[in-house]
Amino acid sequence: MNVKKLIIGGIVGGIVDYLLGGLFYGALFPNIYPQSPEVKHEFILLGCLTFGFLVSYIFTQLASVSNAVSGLKAGAIIGLLSGLYMNFFMYANQPADYKLMLTDVGISVVMGAVVGAVVAFVNGKIK
């Protein structure tokens, strides 16, 4: 395993995920996850870094994805599956709002695609 690619790709992917999350969930669609006064941004950042490392691990260890186009496609699939996974569990204990669910899954696809493209691009540039 190329640890350098894994670490750098994971950090860059996590930062991109954090910034996109701020754009989508903070500015464009704030009604999906209304912000409470107790929000812990450090946990949001850690969650985004975890996603970045997940994508980087898959791309470096399992799939050898190293160009932006294949990263975009693979990231979109990862985003779709993780968005569905999270929303199915989230709505298991509360009334389902299908419009918000589909919006959130769509956002997850877009964010996963962009993170995937960035991680693959970065990994492709690292020797």
Short mmCIF file of C-alpha atoms in Angstrom, two decimals:
data_model
loop_
_atom_site.label_atom_id
_atom_site.label_comp_id
_atom_site.label_asym_id
_atom_site.label_seq_id
_atom_site.Cartn_x
_atom_site.Cartn_y
_atom_site.Cartn_z
CA MET A 1 0.00 0.00 0.00
CA ASN A 2 1.23 3.48 -0.80
CA VAL A 3 0.79 5.15 2.59
CA LYS A 4 1.76 8.56 1.21
CA LYS A 5 -1.11 8.47 -1.32
CA LEU A 6 -3.51 7.20 1.31
CA ILE A 7 -2.71 9.95 3.80
CA ILE A 8 -2.48 12.89 1.41
CA GLY A 9 -5.52 11.77 -0.59
CA GLY A 10 -7.50 11.19 2.61
CA ILE A 11 -6.68 14.61 4.05
CA VAL A 12 -7.38 16.47 0.79
CA GLY A 13 -10.59 14.47 0.23
CA GLY A 14 -11.72 15.17 3.79
CA ILE A 15 -11.14 18.89 3.45
CA VAL A 16 -13.03 18.98 0.15
CA ASP A 17 -15.89 17.03 1.76
CA TYR A 18 -15.98 19.49 4.69
CA LEU A 19 -16.08 22.51 2.38
CA LEU A 20 -18.78 20.97 0.18
CA GLY A 21 -20.79 20.04 3.28
CA GLY A 22 -20.65 23.66 4.41
CA LEU A 23 -21.86 24.78 1.00
CA PHE A 24 -24.65 22.22 0.60
CA TYR A 25 -25.85 21.76 4.18
CA GLY A 26 -24.94 25.15 5.59
CA ALA A 27 -25.86 27.48 2.72
CA LEU A 28 -27.94 25.80 0.00
CA PHE A 29 -30.02 23.23 1.92
CA PRO A 30 -29.96 24.20 5.62
CA ASN A 31 -33.37 22.58 6.23
CA ILE A 32 -32.01 19.05 5.72
CA TYR A 33 -29.98 19.09 8.94
CA PRO A 34 -31.03 22.17 10.93
CA GLN A 35 -28.09 23.39 12.99
CA SER A 36 -28.47 23.32 16.74
CA PRO A 37 -26.49 25.56 19.10
CA GLU A 38 -24.64 22.46 20.35
CA VAL A 39 -23.23 21.47 16.94
CA LYS A 40 -19.69 20.16 17.25
CA HIS A 41 -17.81 21.19 14.12
CA GLU A 42 -14.78 19.16 15.16
CA PHE A 43 -16.89 16.00 14.84
CA ILE A 44 -18.16 17.14 11.45
CA LEU A 45 -14.55 17.65 10.35
CA LEU A 46 -13.57 14.22 11.71
CA GLY A 47 -16.50 12.65 9.85
CA CYS A 48 -15.43 14.36 6.63
CA LEU A 49 -11.84 13.22 7.10
CA THR A 50 -13.10 9.69 7.70
CA PHE A 51 -14.98 9.80 4.39
CA GLY A 52 -11.89 11.18 2.65
CA PHE A 53 -9.79 8.34 4.06
CA LEU A 54 -12.43 5.78 3.08
CA VAL A 55 -12.36 6.97 -0.53
CA SER A 56 -8.57 7.21 -0.53
CA TYR A 57 -8.23 3.70 0.91
CA ILE A 58 -10.59 2.23 -1.68
CA PHE A 59 -8.78 4.02 -4.49
CA THR A 60 -5.23 3.18 -3.38
CA GLN A 61 -5.65 -0.29 -1.90
CA LEU A 62 -8.62 -1.90 -3.60
CA ALA A 63 -9.26 -0.28 -6.98
CA SER A 64 -6.15 1.63 -8.19
CA VAL A 65 -8.23 4.65 -9.21
CA SER A 66 -5.87 7.46 -10.19
CA ASN A 67 -7.58 9.73 -12.69
CA ALA A 68 -10.29 12.29 -12.08
CA VAL A 69 -12.91 10.81 -14.41
CA SER A 70 -12.79 7.31 -12.92
CA GLY A 71 -12.63 8.89 -9.45
CA LEU A 72 -15.74 10.94 -10.25
CA LYS A 73 -17.67 7.82 -11.28
CA ALA A 74 -16.49 5.67 -8.38
CA GLY A 75 -17.01 8.51 -5.91
CA ALA A 76 -20.58 9.00 -7.13
CA ILE A 77 -21.32 5.33 -6.47
CA ILE A 78 -19.69 5.50 -3.03
CA GLY A 79 -21.71 8.67 -2.31
CA LEU A 80 -24.94 7.01 -3.46
CA LEU A 81 -24.41 3.95 -1.28
CA SER A 82 -23.30 5.91 1.78
CA GLY A 83 -26.18 8.39 1.36
CA LEU A 84 -28.72 5.59 1.13
CA TYR A 85 -27.11 3.76 4.07
CA MET A 86 -27.21 6.79 6.32
CA ASN A 87 -30.74 7.87 5.37
CA PHE A 88 -32.26 4.41 5.74
CA PHE A 89 -30.93 4.17 9.29
CA MET A 90 -31.78 7.78 10.12
CA TYR A 91 -35.42 7.44 9.04
CA ALA A 92 -35.83 4.06 10.75
CA ASN A 93 -36.75 5.85 13.99
CA GLN A 94 -38.65 8.88 12.74
CA PRO A 95 -41.29 9.75 10.15
CA ALA A 96 -39.79 9.55 6.69
CA ASP A 97 -39.61 12.74 4.65
CA TYR A 98 -38.97 11.32 1.20
CA LYS A 99 -38.28 14.69 -0.40
CA LEU A 100 -35.53 15.45 2.14
CA MET A 101 -34.24 11.89 1.86
CA LEU A 102 -33.90 12.07 -1.91
CA THR A 103 -32.35 15.54 -1.69
CA ASP A 104 -29.80 14.30 0.83
CA VAL A 105 -28.96 11.22 -1.25
CA GLY A 106 -28.53 13.46 -4.30
CA ILE A 107 -26.19 15.72 -2.35
CA SER A 108 -24.26 12.65 -1.19
CA VAL A 109 -23.83 11.54 -4.80
CA VAL A 110 -22.52 14.96 -5.88
CA MET A 111 -20.22 15.30 -2.88
CA GLY A 112 -18.95 11.73 -3.28
CA ALA A 113 -18.28 12.34 -6.97
CA VAL A 114 -16.30 15.52 -6.32
CA VAL A 115 -14.36 13.99 -3.43
CA GLY A 116 -13.65 10.92 -5.56
CA ALA A 117 -12.41 13.03 -8.47
CA VAL A 118 -10.16 15.09 -6.19
CA VAL A 119 -8.73 12.07 -4.35
CA ALA A 120 -8.07 10.24 -7.62
CA PHE A 121 -6.47 13.34 -9.14
CA VAL A 122 -4.24 13.86 -6.10
CA ASN A 123 -3.30 10.18 -5.96
CA GLY A 124 -2.48 10.24 -9.67
CA LYS A 125 -0.02 13.11 -9.12
CA ILE A 126 1.82 11.46 -6.20
CA LYS A 127 4.69 9.14 -7.05
#
